Short mmCIF file of C-alpha atoms and ligand atoms in Angstrom, two decimals:
data_model
loop_
_atom_site.label_atom_id
_atom_site.label_comp_id
_atom_site.label_asym_id
_atom_site.label_seq_id
_atom_site.Cartn_x
_atom_site.Cartn_y
_atom_site.Cartn_z
CA MET L 1 0.00 0.00 0.00
CA SER L 2 1.48 3.37 -0.94
CA PHE L 3 0.47 6.57 0.71
CA PHE L 4 2.71 8.63 -1.60
CA ASP L 5 1.61 8.09 -5.18
CA TYR L 6 1.02 9.87 -8.48
CA ARG L 7 -2.42 11.06 -9.49
CA ASP L 8 -2.84 12.71 -12.87
CA GLY L 9 0.93 12.96 -13.08
CA VAL L 10 1.36 14.75 -9.74
CA LEU L 11 2.85 13.16 -6.62
CA CYS L 12 0.36 13.20 -3.74
CA ALA L 13 0.52 12.41 -0.05
CA GLU L 14 -2.74 10.52 0.40
CA ASP L 15 -5.30 12.85 -1.28
CA VAL L 16 -3.19 16.01 -1.12
CA ALA L 17 -1.09 17.05 -4.11
CA LEU L 18 2.37 17.98 -2.86
CA PRO L 19 2.46 21.32 -4.77
CA MET L 20 -0.38 22.50 -2.53
CA ILE L 21 1.79 21.93 0.52
CA ALA L 22 4.75 23.67 -1.10
CA ASP L 23 2.49 26.65 -1.89
CA ALA L 24 1.13 26.75 1.65
CA VAL L 25 4.30 26.40 3.71
CA GLY L 26 7.22 26.66 1.31
CA THR L 27 10.10 24.22 0.87
CA PRO L 28 11.95 22.31 2.12
CA VAL L 29 9.26 20.65 4.23
CA HIS L 30 8.93 17.24 5.86
CA VAL L 31 5.56 15.71 4.93
CA TYR L 32 4.06 12.83 6.90
CA SER L 33 1.11 10.64 6.04
CA ALA L 34 -1.15 9.84 9.00
CA GLY L 35 -2.51 6.86 7.06
CA ALA L 36 0.98 5.46 6.55
CA LEU L 37 1.78 5.94 10.23
CA ARG L 38 -1.40 4.13 11.32
CA HIS L 39 -0.72 1.38 8.82
CA ALA L 40 2.86 0.76 9.99
CA ALA L 41 1.98 1.10 13.68
CA ASP L 42 -0.86 -1.41 13.42
CA ALA L 43 1.10 -3.81 11.21
CA PHE L 44 3.80 -4.04 13.87
CA THR L 45 1.48 -4.59 16.82
CA SER L 46 -0.77 -7.04 15.01
CA ALA L 47 2.19 -9.13 13.79
CA LEU L 48 3.32 -9.53 17.42
CA ARG L 49 -0.09 -9.58 19.06
CA ASP L 50 -0.02 -13.30 19.82
CA LEU L 51 3.06 -13.03 22.00
CA PRO L 52 2.21 -13.03 25.69
CA SER L 53 1.90 -9.50 27.09
CA ALA L 54 4.03 -7.74 24.47
CA ARG L 55 4.58 -4.03 25.07
CA PHE L 56 5.44 -1.49 22.39
CA ALA L 57 7.64 1.50 23.14
CA PHE L 58 8.19 3.70 20.08
CA ALA L 59 11.80 4.90 19.90
CA ILE L 60 11.11 8.63 20.00
CA LYS L 61 14.52 9.48 18.60
CA ALA L 62 13.30 8.30 15.18
CA ASN L 63 10.59 10.94 15.04
CA PRO L 64 9.85 13.15 18.04
CA ASN L 65 7.13 15.20 16.36
CA GLY L 66 4.24 15.76 18.80
CA ALA L 67 1.53 14.92 16.26
CA VAL L 68 3.33 11.69 15.37
CA LEU L 69 3.67 10.76 19.05
CA ARG L 70 0.00 11.52 19.79
CA LEU L 71 -1.08 9.35 16.88
CA LEU L 72 1.11 6.47 18.09
CA ALA L 73 -0.03 6.92 21.70
CA GLN L 74 -3.63 6.54 20.54
CA ARG L 75 -2.66 3.25 18.92
CA GLY L 76 -1.26 1.82 22.12
CA TYR L 77 2.39 2.77 21.87
CA GLY L 78 4.48 3.79 24.83
CA ALA L 79 7.87 5.42 24.37
CA ASP L 80 11.52 4.50 24.41
CA ILE L 81 13.32 7.68 25.45
CA VAL L 82 16.97 8.66 25.71
CA SER L 83 16.87 12.13 27.26
CA GLY L 84 14.95 14.51 29.48
CA GLY L 85 13.67 16.23 26.35
CA GLU L 86 12.22 12.98 25.06
CA LEU L 87 10.63 12.29 28.46
CA ARG L 88 8.87 15.61 28.21
CA ARG L 89 7.72 14.94 24.67
CA ALA L 90 6.38 11.51 25.62
CA LEU L 91 4.38 12.88 28.55
CA ASP L 92 3.16 15.89 26.54
CA ALA L 93 1.87 13.49 23.87
CA GLY L 94 -0.27 11.75 26.49
CA ILE L 95 1.86 8.64 26.88
CA ALA L 96 1.37 7.19 30.36
CA PRO L 97 4.56 7.33 32.47
CA ALA L 98 4.23 3.60 33.12
CA ASP L 99 4.64 3.03 29.38
CA VAL L 100 7.95 4.89 29.18
CA VAL L 101 11.27 3.03 28.94
CA PHE L 102 14.45 5.05 29.54
CA SER L 103 17.40 3.83 27.42
CA GLY L 104 20.67 5.64 26.95
CA VAL L 105 24.29 5.28 27.92
CA GLY L 106 24.65 8.65 29.63
CA LYS L 107 21.61 9.56 31.70
CA THR L 108 22.35 12.49 34.00
CA ASP L 109 21.25 12.51 37.64
CA ARG L 110 18.77 15.23 36.76
CA GLU L 111 17.26 13.05 34.05
CA LEU L 112 17.09 10.03 36.37
CA ILE L 113 15.35 12.11 39.05
CA ASP L 114 12.80 13.56 36.64
CA ALA L 115 12.03 10.11 35.26
CA LEU L 116 11.71 8.67 38.76
CA GLU L 117 9.42 11.47 39.85
CA ALA L 118 7.33 11.04 36.72
CA GLY L 119 7.01 7.34 37.62
CA ILE L 120 8.27 5.81 34.38
CA GLY L 121 7.85 2.09 33.86
CA GLN L 122 11.40 0.94 33.15
CA PHE L 123 14.99 2.14 33.40
CA ASN L 124 17.42 0.30 31.11
CA LEU L 125 20.69 0.28 33.05
CA GLU L 126 23.82 0.65 30.97
CA LEU L 127 26.45 0.15 33.66
CA GLU L 128 26.62 -1.04 37.24
CA GLU L 129 27.33 2.37 38.70
CA GLU L 130 24.20 3.77 37.09
CA GLY L 131 22.22 1.12 38.98
CA GLY L 132 23.81 2.24 42.24
CA VAL L 133 23.05 5.92 41.64
CA LEU L 134 19.48 5.19 40.54
CA ALA L 135 18.88 2.96 43.58
CA GLN L 136 20.09 5.73 45.89
CA LEU L 137 18.00 8.42 44.20
CA ALA L 138 14.94 6.16 44.37
CA ARG L 139 15.44 5.22 48.02
CA ARG L 140 15.69 8.85 49.02
CA ARG L 141 12.29 9.33 47.48
CA GLY L 142 10.80 6.26 49.11
CA LYS L 143 10.64 4.46 45.76
CA ARG L 144 12.01 1.37 44.05
CA ALA L 145 13.02 2.03 40.46
CA PRO L 146 11.77 -0.58 37.98
CA ALA L 147 14.83 -1.56 35.96
CA VAL L 148 16.38 -4.04 33.56
CA LEU L 149 20.04 -4.51 32.75
CA ARG L 150 21.05 -3.79 29.16
CA VAL L 151 23.39 -6.46 27.96
CA ASN L 152 25.72 -6.32 24.99
CA PRO L 153 25.32 -9.74 23.36
CA ASP L 154 28.44 -9.33 21.21
CA VAL L 155 26.72 -9.82 17.88
CA ASP L 156 27.43 -7.92 14.69
CA GLY L 157 24.10 -6.57 13.46
CA GLY L 158 25.42 -6.56 9.89
CA THR L 159 24.43 -2.94 9.40
CA HIS L 160 26.34 0.33 8.91
CA ALA L 161 29.20 0.61 11.41
CA LYS L 162 27.81 3.85 12.82
CA ILE L 163 24.46 2.29 13.72
CA THR L 164 25.59 -1.07 15.05
CA THR L 165 25.33 -1.27 18.83
CA GLY L 166 25.62 -4.88 19.97
CA TRP L 167 29.21 -5.63 19.03
CA ARG L 168 31.72 -6.04 21.82
CA THR L 169 33.48 -2.76 21.10
CA SER L 170 30.26 -0.76 21.22
CA LYS L 171 29.64 1.67 24.10
CA PHE L 172 26.19 0.21 24.78
CA GLY L 173 25.19 -2.34 27.41
CA VAL L 174 27.32 -4.45 29.71
CA ASP L 175 29.52 -7.35 28.70
CA ILE L 176 27.37 -10.49 28.57
CA ALA L 177 30.03 -12.63 30.23
CA GLY L 178 30.06 -10.45 33.35
CA ALA L 179 26.30 -9.86 33.36
CA PRO L 180 25.22 -12.66 35.78
CA ASP L 181 27.55 -11.52 38.57
CA MET L 182 26.64 -7.89 38.00
CA TYR L 183 22.96 -8.83 38.10
CA ASP L 184 23.51 -10.58 41.46
CA ARG L 185 25.01 -7.39 42.89
CA LEU L 186 22.40 -5.04 41.43
CA ALA L 187 19.50 -7.25 42.56
CA LYS L 188 20.59 -6.72 46.18
CA LEU L 189 20.05 -2.94 46.04
CA ASP L 190 16.97 -1.80 47.96
CA GLY L 191 16.09 1.06 45.66
CA LEU L 192 15.98 -1.11 42.53
CA ASP L 193 13.25 -3.42 41.38
CA LEU L 194 15.35 -5.38 38.89
CA GLN L 195 13.09 -7.30 36.54
CA GLY L 196 15.13 -8.58 33.62
CA ILE L 197 17.29 -7.84 30.62
CA ALA L 198 17.36 -5.49 27.63
CA LEU L 199 19.31 -5.54 24.39
CA HIS L 200 19.44 -3.63 21.11
CA ILE L 201 22.00 -4.64 18.53
CA GLY L 202 21.65 -1.93 15.91
CA SER L 203 19.43 -0.26 13.39
CA GLN L 204 18.39 -0.82 9.75
CA ILE L 205 18.96 -4.56 10.25
CA SER L 206 18.13 -6.47 7.09
CA ASP L 207 18.75 -10.02 8.25
CA LEU L 208 17.00 -11.87 11.08
CA GLU L 209 19.98 -14.08 11.79
CA PRO L 210 22.02 -11.71 13.99
CA LEU L 211 18.84 -10.78 15.86
CA GLU L 212 18.07 -14.44 16.45
CA THR L 213 21.63 -15.12 17.64
CA ALA L 214 21.44 -12.20 20.04
CA TYR L 215 18.01 -13.22 21.35
CA ARG L 216 19.22 -16.79 21.92
CA ARG L 217 22.16 -15.50 23.97
CA ILE L 218 19.70 -13.49 26.05
CA GLY L 219 17.53 -16.60 26.47
CA ALA L 220 20.53 -18.48 27.87
CA LEU L 221 21.23 -15.58 30.21
CA VAL L 222 17.63 -15.61 31.47
CA LEU L 223 18.03 -19.32 32.34
CA GLU L 224 21.30 -18.65 34.11
CA LEU L 225 19.80 -15.80 36.12
CA ARG L 226 16.82 -17.91 37.13
CA ALA L 227 19.20 -20.69 38.18
CA ARG L 228 20.81 -18.11 40.46
CA GLY L 229 17.43 -17.48 42.05
CA HIS L 230 16.38 -14.28 40.27
CA THR L 231 12.81 -13.64 39.22
CA ILE L 232 12.96 -12.54 35.60
CA THR L 233 9.71 -11.09 34.31
CA ARG L 234 10.81 -8.78 31.50
CA VAL L 235 12.97 -8.87 28.42
CA ASP L 236 13.28 -5.81 26.22
CA LEU L 237 14.24 -6.90 22.69
CA GLY L 238 15.01 -3.36 21.44
CA GLY L 239 14.29 -2.18 17.90
CA GLY L 240 16.32 -2.29 14.73
CA LEU L 241 14.23 -3.74 11.91
CA GLY L 242 15.17 -2.20 8.56
CA ILE L 243 13.00 -0.69 5.83
CA THR L 244 13.34 -0.61 2.05
CA TYR L 245 15.11 2.54 0.97
CA ARG L 246 16.14 1.22 -2.46
CA PRO L 247 13.61 -0.51 -4.65
CA GLU L 248 15.84 -3.60 -4.66
CA ASP L 249 16.22 -3.79 -0.85
CA VAL L 250 14.87 -7.00 0.63
CA MET L 251 13.84 -6.81 4.27
CA PRO L 252 12.52 -9.52 6.54
CA SER L 253 8.75 -9.51 6.74
CA LEU L 254 7.06 -8.72 10.03
CA ALA L 255 5.48 -12.17 9.91
CA ASP L 256 8.94 -13.78 9.69
CA TYR L 257 10.23 -11.59 12.50
CA ALA L 258 7.22 -12.45 14.66
CA SER L 259 7.58 -16.16 14.10
CA MET L 260 11.32 -16.02 14.86
CA VAL L 261 10.58 -14.15 18.11
CA ALA L 262 7.82 -16.63 19.02
CA ARG L 263 10.12 -19.59 18.29
CA VAL L 264 13.08 -18.22 20.27
CA THR L 265 11.15 -16.87 23.26
CA HIS L 266 8.38 -19.49 23.63
CA ASP L 267 9.68 -20.82 26.96
CA TRP L 268 11.02 -17.58 28.40
CA ASN L 269 7.83 -16.83 30.33
CA VAL L 270 8.42 -13.07 30.42
CA SER L 271 6.67 -9.98 29.16
CA LEU L 272 8.47 -8.76 26.01
CA THR L 273 9.07 -5.12 25.17
CA PHE L 274 9.77 -3.91 21.63
CA GLU L 275 11.35 -0.55 20.81
CA PRO L 276 10.70 -0.02 17.10
CA GLY L 277 11.58 3.31 15.55
CA ARG L 278 12.39 3.36 11.85
CA ILE L 279 9.92 0.66 10.86
CA ILE L 280 7.03 2.70 12.28
CA THR L 281 7.74 6.12 10.79
CA GLY L 282 10.41 5.70 8.10
CA LEU L 283 8.18 5.13 5.10
CA ALA L 284 5.53 7.54 6.38
CA GLY L 285 7.48 10.68 5.45
CA VAL L 286 9.01 12.44 2.47
CA LEU L 287 11.17 15.53 2.31
CA LEU L 288 9.66 17.90 -0.24
CA THR L 289 12.20 20.17 -1.87
CA ARG L 290 12.57 22.53 -4.81
CA VAL L 291 15.33 22.50 -7.39
CA ILE L 292 17.33 25.71 -7.15
CA TRP L 293 19.73 25.04 -10.01
CA VAL L 294 20.74 22.38 -12.44
CA LYS L 295 24.42 23.21 -12.54
CA PRO L 296 26.38 21.90 -15.49
CA SER L 297 29.76 20.36 -14.83
CA GLN L 298 32.35 18.54 -16.87
CA HIS L 299 31.36 15.08 -15.76
CA ARG L 300 27.68 15.24 -14.71
CA PRO L 301 25.19 17.94 -13.86
CA PHE L 302 24.55 18.78 -10.22
CA VAL L 303 20.91 19.05 -9.23
CA ILE L 304 21.06 21.56 -6.41
CA VAL L 305 17.97 21.46 -4.22
CA ASP L 306 16.84 23.71 -1.39
CA ALA L 307 17.00 20.84 1.16
CA ALA L 308 20.39 20.13 2.63
CA MET L 309 22.24 17.95 5.09
CA ASN L 310 20.79 20.01 7.92
CA ASP L 311 17.30 18.76 6.89
CA LEU L 312 18.35 15.17 6.17
CA ALA L 313 21.71 14.19 7.59
CA ARG L 314 21.61 10.46 6.78
CA PRO L 315 23.31 10.60 3.35
CA ALA L 316 26.16 12.74 4.69
CA LEU L 317 26.55 10.67 7.87
CA TYR L 318 26.02 7.12 6.66
CA ASP L 319 26.12 7.38 2.86
CA ALA L 320 22.45 6.53 3.14
CA TYR L 321 20.32 6.23 0.02
CA HIS L 322 17.03 8.14 -0.24
CA ARG L 323 15.16 7.73 -3.51
CA PHE L 324 14.76 11.05 -5.35
CA ALA L 325 11.70 11.62 -7.53
CA ALA L 326 10.14 14.56 -9.34
CA VAL L 327 6.72 15.68 -8.16
CA ARG L 328 5.62 16.16 -11.79
CA PRO L 329 7.78 13.76 -13.82
CA ASP L 330 7.43 14.06 -17.58
CA GLY L 331 8.99 10.75 -18.54
CA ARG L 332 12.44 12.15 -19.32
CA THR L 333 15.37 11.04 -17.19
CA MET L 334 18.85 12.33 -16.48
CA VAL L 335 21.99 11.18 -14.70
CA ALA L 336 23.15 13.64 -12.05
CA ASP L 337 24.63 14.23 -8.63
CA ILE L 338 22.06 15.64 -6.20
CA ALA L 339 23.36 18.18 -3.71
CA GLY L 340 22.19 20.63 -1.09
CA PRO L 341 23.33 24.25 -0.66
CA VAL L 342 25.39 23.73 2.51
CA CYS L 343 29.04 24.61 2.19
CA GLU L 344 30.36 21.09 2.70
CA THR L 345 31.49 18.70 0.01
CA GLY L 346 29.59 16.03 1.93
CA ASP L 347 26.26 17.80 1.47
CA ILE L 348 25.40 15.34 -1.28
CA PHE L 349 22.24 13.26 -1.46
CA GLY L 350 23.27 11.05 -4.33
CA VAL L 351 26.08 10.55 -6.82
CA ASP L 352 25.69 9.36 -10.40
CA ARG L 353 21.99 8.79 -9.98
CA ALA L 354 19.57 8.04 -12.82
CA ILE L 355 16.65 10.26 -11.85
CA ASP L 356 13.61 12.00 -13.30
CA GLN L 357 14.66 14.98 -15.38
CA VAL L 358 14.24 18.12 -13.29
CA ASP L 359 14.72 21.78 -14.08
CA ARG L 360 15.16 24.93 -12.03
CA GLY L 361 12.03 25.55 -9.95
CA ASP L 362 10.69 21.99 -10.09
CA LEU L 363 9.50 20.21 -6.98
CA ALA L 364 10.94 16.84 -6.00
CA VAL L 365 11.03 14.55 -2.99
CA PHE L 366 13.42 12.36 -1.10
CA HIS L 367 11.51 9.27 -0.06
CA ALA L 368 11.47 7.41 3.26
CA THR L 369 12.55 10.34 5.42
CA GLY L 370 10.02 9.82 8.24
CA ALA L 371 12.61 8.31 10.59
CA TYR L 372 15.84 10.10 11.54
CA GLY L 373 14.97 12.89 9.10
CA ALA L 374 13.53 15.96 10.86
CA ALA L 375 14.65 14.26 14.08
CA MET L 376 18.28 14.94 13.21
CA ALA L 377 17.85 18.42 11.75
CA SER L 378 20.33 21.13 12.64
CA ILE L 379 20.74 24.80 11.94
CA TYR L 380 24.14 24.42 10.31
CA ASN L 381 24.94 27.29 7.94
CA SER L 382 22.28 29.25 9.89
CA ARG L 383 19.58 27.53 7.90
CA PRO L 384 16.14 27.37 9.52
CA ILE L 385 14.73 24.11 10.82
CA SER L 386 12.25 23.06 8.13
CA PRO L 387 8.53 22.83 8.86
CA GLN L 388 6.65 19.54 9.21
CA VAL L 389 3.21 18.83 7.80
CA MET L 390 0.84 15.96 8.55
CA VAL L 391 -1.53 14.83 5.82
CA ASP L 392 -4.67 12.89 6.70
CA GLU L 393 -6.75 11.95 3.65
CA ASP L 394 -7.55 15.27 1.96
CA ARG L 395 -6.51 17.51 4.86
CA PHE L 396 -3.13 18.71 5.94
CA GLU L 397 -1.89 20.62 8.92
CA LEU L 398 1.33 22.24 10.03
CA VAL L 399 2.65 20.10 12.89
CA GLY L 400 6.09 21.64 13.19
CA ASP L 401 6.86 25.23 12.44
CA ARG L 402 9.81 26.59 10.52
CA THR L 403 12.34 28.04 12.95
CA MET L 404 12.92 31.43 11.45
CA PHE L 405 16.17 33.25 10.92
CA SER L 406 15.27 35.68 13.70
CA ASP L 407 15.29 32.78 16.16
CA LEU L 408 18.78 31.89 15.05
CA SER L 409 20.11 35.41 15.17
CA MET L 410 22.92 36.34 17.51
CA ARG L 411 21.19 39.55 18.53
CA PRO L 412 20.01 39.73 22.16
CA GLN L 413 16.63 38.06 22.51
CA ARG L 414 13.72 40.27 23.47
CA LYS L 415 12.45 37.71 25.95
CA SER L 416 15.03 36.62 28.45
CA ARG L 417 15.59 32.91 28.37
CA THR L 418 16.47 30.79 31.33
CA VAL L 419 18.44 27.61 31.12
CA ASP L 420 16.19 24.66 31.84
CA PRO L 421 18.16 22.36 34.14
CA ALA L 422 16.17 19.33 33.02
CA LEU L 423 17.62 19.79 29.57
CA SER L 424 21.15 20.62 30.64
CA GLY L 425 23.91 18.09 30.95
CA ALA L 426 24.55 18.85 34.60
CA VAL L 427 25.40 15.84 36.71
CA ARG L 428 24.83 15.52 40.46
CA GLN L 429 23.56 19.09 40.84
CA ALA L 430 20.19 18.09 42.26
CA ALA L 431 20.87 14.67 43.76
N1 LLP M 1 16.19 1.12 21.05
C1 LLP M 1 17.42 1.62 21.25
C2 LLP M 1 18.07 1.39 22.55
C3 LLP M 1 18.08 2.33 20.22
O1 LLP M 1 19.30 2.79 20.43
C4 LLP M 1 17.42 2.53 18.99
C5 LLP M 1 18.07 3.28 17.91
C6 LLP M 1 16.12 2.01 18.83
C7 LLP M 1 15.54 1.31 19.87
C8 LLP M 1 15.34 2.18 17.55
O2 LLP M 1 15.96 1.55 16.49
P1 LLP M 1 15.22 1.43 15.08
O3 LLP M 1 14.04 0.51 15.26
O4 LLP M 1 14.81 2.78 14.66
O5 LLP M 1 16.25 0.86 14.19
N2 LLP M 1 20.34 7.88 13.05
C9 LLP M 1 20.51 6.53 12.53
C10 LLP M 1 19.83 5.51 13.40
C11 LLP M 1 20.30 5.51 14.84
C12 LLP M 1 19.58 4.51 15.69
C13 LLP M 1 19.91 4.69 17.12
N3 LLP M 1 19.23 3.80 18.01
C14 LLP M 1 19.99 6.48 11.10
O6 LLP M 1 19.53 7.50 10.60
O7 LLP M 1 20.07 5.45 10.45
#
């Protein structure tokens, strides 16, 4: 099912022609399809529905837009957060604190306190000392912090080196060999209610085999912990499933993933948590842009668009591929490099690409930008943060405003701004 398709030669998001959105809010703009979001969200939960007490925590980092989070909250998703800012977004979107999981290798004391006071459902501990600090903070507040220990299963996720997280040299999780003894020590702490294990081996994973290997290692660990007398009620299997960016990409189906999970976990007797990000929002967004120039060069023309690496960092960071298509293709094609206006050689979206012929002023899109697109935007080159629009059938609404140049200016602000400690990196200041 495609929610971004051509009608009468014009690319539409659901029933809205993209030129209407460009006219209304300008370009570049991130456009989301509510239908595509509902479709992906429901496909994931219904594929895994038969597992005993599965819980779904959307990885907010993939798309923290408030309208996106509200839509997912209405469909039963909690949140996987990695910062105080994401905690706030989750709660603002109406996600119940009990449905919030706090991942992240560097949670500050301030963030731990705010999450404790909010009453979140699960802290994913990344090192032993964090467990000690959390236990102390909880005890002082008369609480026991619900927690699991994130283990590094030492498996290569087979994905881009910068988004693989479960290999032994990665900064995430604790070494699986030392995990049972560490668990013994952490389980003794009064302020912790230690309930199980978490893992996450990477993102854009295209093969179920490394996931299965990692899950089996966790299964063996659960047995070992039970043999040591621990009550294990939760395992958090993380996220990581890939999506098709290139037409030729082959990804595991949700049905295959679900049956692998069912097969591997059938005798675990725990409640499973999933932290999907990309697979929920990735295909539900496009980045709509306008061609500024088609610049001739000796080898190939450069199509220079008004979107840049500050709007979509993935190509510059991971050499990621995002399909480029004209909004009103006329059947002609060209071979070109596609680039943004930022003053970096790396601000390139594609090299030597066979694409729809475009000319100065034409509209075009980069596909599959709904995850880690707007989420990773920056103001580099003093460019504004691009707006975000949500389409639902024949309606569309601005769900994220353009941050204007005045907001980025170095001139003194008219309103005085205070530093919000919850968002600062300060450690120990409020313990
Ligand atoms: N859980 C944890 C603990 C994570 O670290 C992540 C992603 C997820 C869940 C969600 O993973 P997903 O289902 O989206 O693969 N910026 C990169 C991706 C970084 C992923 C970081 N962690 C990109 O644009 O490809």
